[in-house]
Amino acid sequence: MRASSSLVSPPRIGLHCRNAPLLRPVLFVRPFCTEIAEGCLGSGSKRRARGPVMAGKKASEGAKQEGKYKHTVDLPKTTFGLRANAVVREPEIQKLWEDHHVFKRVADRNTGGSFVLHDGPPYANGSLHMGHALNKILKDIINRYKLLLNYKVSFVPGWDCHGLPIELKVLQSMDEDTRRELKPLKLRQKAAKFAKDTVNIQMKSFKRFGVWADWDRPYLTLSPEYEAAQIEVFGQMALRGYIYRGRKPVHWSPSSCTALAEAELEYPEGHISRSIYATFKITSAPPPSCHMLEEFFPELCLAIWTTTPWTIPANAAVAVNAKLEYVVAEVHHALEEATISEKKQTKAGRFLKISERKPFVIVASELVPMLESKWGVKLVVKKAFLGSTLENCRYVHPLNGKECPVVLGGDYITTESGTGLVHTAPGHGQEDYITGLKYGLPIVSPVDDEGRFTEEAGEFNGLEVLGAGNAAVVKCLDEQLSLVLEEPYKHKYPYDWRTKKPTIFRATEQWFASVDGFRQLAMDAINKVTWIPAQAENRIIAMTSSRSDWCISRQRTWGVPIPVFYHVHSKEPLISEETIAHVKAVVSKKGSDAWWYMSTEELLPHKYQNNASEYYKGTDTMDVWFDSGSSWAAVLGKRDGLHFPADLYLEGTDQHRGWFQSSLLTSIATTGNAPYSCVITHGFVLDEKGMKMSKSLGNVVDPDIVINGGKNSKDQPGYGADVLRLWVSSVDYTGDVLIGPQILRQMSETYRKLRGTLRFLLSNLHDWKTENSVPYDDLPKIDKFALYQLENVVKTIQDGYELYQFYKIYQIIQRFAIVDLSNFYLDVAKDRLYVGGSASFTRRSCQTVLAAHLLSIVRLIAPILPHLAEDVWQNLPFEYITGDGSIGKFVFELKWPVPNESWLRMPADDVDLWKTILELRSEVNKVLENARAGKLIGSSLEAKVYLHASDGDVTCRLQELCTAGNEADALHRIFITSQVEVLNSPNTELVTSVPYTGNYTDQRTGEIWIGVSQADGLKCERCWNYEPQVGSFADHPTLCARCYDVINMQPLPAAAGIS
Ligand SMILES: [Zn+2]
């Protein structure tokens, strides 16, 4: 029994069976519309509109009497499945696209300009998460929309392949001995293999999302041609003087033994530092200040505060703000120690405990009360003066006894915390470094790669600065009577985003890109780019205007080498046009491995080869942000069909300080232009409650499981890619977005209903031919109004795509294609479609409207739901000729719907009338519902509706509709009742005798009275409408006049013979 099984699971549909004869006559007798009703047409319509359908159903059940006219009823039929069966069906559709090279063919054939969305490369490490899905699907929606708009779309997917995480993964996979023996080249081979394997895994997932791209030729940052292009970017920047080598404090990760970029840091909550207040004794003051201060010698101290006591050995100065007021205060041990010890974990130093003397401290005047309470002392102010007075005073370093100066720092010195005097260690802080340059201070950084003190730090040698070293420094300061107070301090502190361990600031020899050299150019370029959302511009401006020089060197193996040679004796670096060109040529042929396996002599250009022994090659690699930041040069500038700048970059909001910025800087420095015309940013994906997803919370939504289903198919059904894509379209991605089981269920429900609507359209066009179209001018008003609404929807949806506001499209589709259409036009259409007569005008004009809806909706949704759109297209029961005269075999061979201005020009009066009728109809439905509840009627077809309008003009217009000759506009068809009578005057007797009444009031129409009673006449066997004429036709005594005409006009179709 194939029939019943087909009710449970829709027939599997071959991809090429469009226009093939229907093999399942069983569809004809299925209670088809019961499913449609559940699928898309709402429960209300199920009750009211099942007349002809029930006739068909009963016929199928063999009810002899009622089956007499079943072959004259045009029941819907289609090969398009009710259920998506996406887990099976979507891969079939993707294979179809792939086999026919649909993306490439359509992009090549399109005659509009080229559109280039340049892909930001995901990191080739691990499997994909929801953020990747959001990102790539957004890109695909845009690309597919542009494809429909006739653009030549090229989308080259990329992967970021170098860098520490991959290097660490490779290292972690080995035992200690193997690791020690490991040569750089071997490590690089393993890292490359790991990256390529990951690329393949991720690519498979991206394809399954339905993303169209040049998957056969992606860009990988490890490919020789990419590396060569990157070396060229570096070379050009170097030759323009934007690259320099310097000893500067950089973010350094002791746990990874490398410098880190801003974008490689994170600032976890809850970091606590050991903060200390310490004093440095003043030894001398220059002449003018001398008079003022000497009375306090030798007990006069500078008080400082730091959260990194381990940097005190590198202290080279104390900085003050020239414009702030400072005081000399006498420290009175007025308040007892008890005050301090009450506070948890706060420890007073010996500076406060020696009570036989009263020392003097210099602090910012504004901070005196705060310090009194913190230290538990009384500070008696003796003198006040501006910070500038203190310049060039000298103090003795409490640990090494050296004399150091007081210097003037900048506005970074405030009275928000601390003492207003800043301990300055130019080797360990950015601002300190700048102040140090101004005063020629030594850049001391007695810390090694692993974060341990070096010999330079004397007694602390070998101690870890973030552990024992820190403690030892605090202890030593206390012994020197310098320590005032130690207390835990909670603040934002940079951590290595990979190892999750704290970083330090440390001066090392590094390569830098001098952002100052082209900052203004970059700021000007930002101004010319379109930023979506608009506030993103402020973010990139803030980050670009404040960023310091970019440290681009890393002390790691898995990366592109910094192509620099050093002189053996002078250590002077060698970079010239020739060296860059030569290295670039070598790398483009052999890949960057060559830097490791070729000799310096081979790597040097001819000009230097005779002196090769005087040089050695550098061992630093480039920051991976320089890799990905060069993609515009390696991809946009090199591939056919692409152009520079790209039309669009689209990434997460964190890329303002990552890829958007590194791309901007390299591009500005070498070309003077931004690499993009428009930049879109999206937020992060959180769980349904707005929490970050994490394995430990168990709230991770895995895109692969969303699509293919999880272990438990009840909790984790396979929704398919389109449901995931529908979710992407539904969220306002400019902020953080939420996803979880509940949201996915809602999406799946929306998808199911939309599929139901499309199935209704397809199944009622099974006998449709384009040449049967009714010309627009001949259409009934209800059909013109439907096209007017459709055209407005097309326009609004196009606006949504143009502005990249997909959630608006989602809302319109949900409201229009699922609710509005089903509740009205399609609901009313069933009568015309099923019993209006196969070749009748009323059915064909309705089919004209349905075809227009199908052809529009399928294109409107195609960018978001490409699989659904293609599934519809492959089941299209008629041929569609595209603009170039060929048959559209795939949905993307169509173009975006051409605007039908005439459809929009429906007279305003008519539009108003139909809007009124829609509202009136829902009031009528309420009264019908009451009548049904009161058992006066069963289905709405058993009812007759009375209307009386207080406004004469409205009465006329309603009467016009009542007597509409075209069936379609007739009011009783619109209300799905058997009769409607518009009363000229309120007939009191009638009004009081009608059992169910209601009212509709509107400014335009005034009051309209609604009454419902039982319909006149008998029930027509064929269409279930009640009519006085039923019984008056001798040859067909059970038919109404309409059906009688239809039967007489319609010869018995061949299908009648089937069952
Ligand atoms: Zn009838």
Short mmCIF file of C-alpha atoms in Angstrom, two decimals, residues 160 162-164 167 188 226-237 243 258-259 261 264 498 510-511 550-564 580 583 587 592 595-596 619-630 666:
data_model
loop_
_atom_site.label_atom_id
_atom_site.label_comp_id
_atom_site.label_asym_id
_atom_site.label_seq_id
_atom_site.Cartn_x
_atom_site.Cartn_y
_atom_site.Cartn_z
CA ASP A 160 45.06 31.37 8.39
CA HIS A 162 50.66 29.76 10.67
CA GLY A 163 51.14 30.64 14.30
CA LEU A 164 51.67 29.46 17.80
CA GLU A 167 52.96 24.91 16.71
CA ARG A 188 57.20 23.05 10.19
CA TYR A 226 50.81 33.77 -0.53
CA GLU A 227 54.04 33.85 1.46
CA ALA A 228 55.82 35.54 -1.43
CA ALA A 229 53.14 38.23 -1.60
CA GLN A 230 53.44 38.77 2.15
CA ILE A 231 57.21 39.15 1.90
CA GLU A 232 56.63 41.71 -0.81
CA VAL A 233 54.32 43.69 1.48
CA PHE A 234 56.94 43.56 4.23
CA GLY A 235 59.62 44.63 1.76
CA GLN A 236 57.63 47.56 0.46
CA MET A 237 56.94 48.77 3.96
CA ILE A 243 59.76 49.01 9.41
CA THR A 258 57.11 34.99 22.49
CA ALA A 259 55.98 38.54 21.97
CA ALA A 261 50.08 41.40 19.62
CA GLU A 264 46.43 37.95 21.08
CA ARG A 498 46.15 30.70 24.01
CA GLN A 510 61.95 43.35 17.94
CA TRP A 511 60.85 44.43 14.49
CA TRP A 550 53.08 47.34 15.73
CA CYS A 551 55.51 44.71 16.93
CA ILE A 552 55.60 42.29 14.00
CA SER A 553 58.33 39.85 14.99
CA ARG A 554 57.82 36.59 16.84
CA GLN A 555 60.41 34.20 18.21
CA ARG A 556 58.68 31.13 16.87
CA THR A 557 59.26 28.62 14.05
CA TRP A 558 55.86 28.14 12.39
CA GLY A 559 55.50 31.27 10.34
CA VAL A 560 56.80 33.36 7.48
CA PRO A 561 60.40 34.45 8.18
CA ILE A 562 61.23 38.08 8.61
CA PRO A 563 63.44 38.22 5.52
CA VAL A 564 66.37 40.02 7.06
CA ILE A 580 63.68 41.30 -0.70
CA VAL A 583 64.00 36.04 -1.02
CA VAL A 587 59.87 31.63 -1.44
CA SER A 592 59.18 29.63 3.19
CA TRP A 595 64.59 30.06 4.64
CA TRP A 596 65.43 27.21 7.00
CA THR A 619 65.36 33.57 12.98
CA ASP A 620 62.28 35.66 13.78
CA THR A 621 58.95 34.95 12.12
CA MET A 622 56.19 37.44 11.41
CA ASP A 623 53.19 38.09 13.59
CA VAL A 624 50.32 36.04 12.13
CA TRP A 625 48.28 39.22 11.92
CA PHE A 626 50.80 40.36 9.35
CA ASP A 627 50.07 37.11 7.46
CA SER A 628 46.31 37.57 7.32
CA GLY A 629 46.68 41.34 7.08
CA SER A 630 48.46 40.83 3.75
CA THR A 666 49.59 47.04 5.59
#
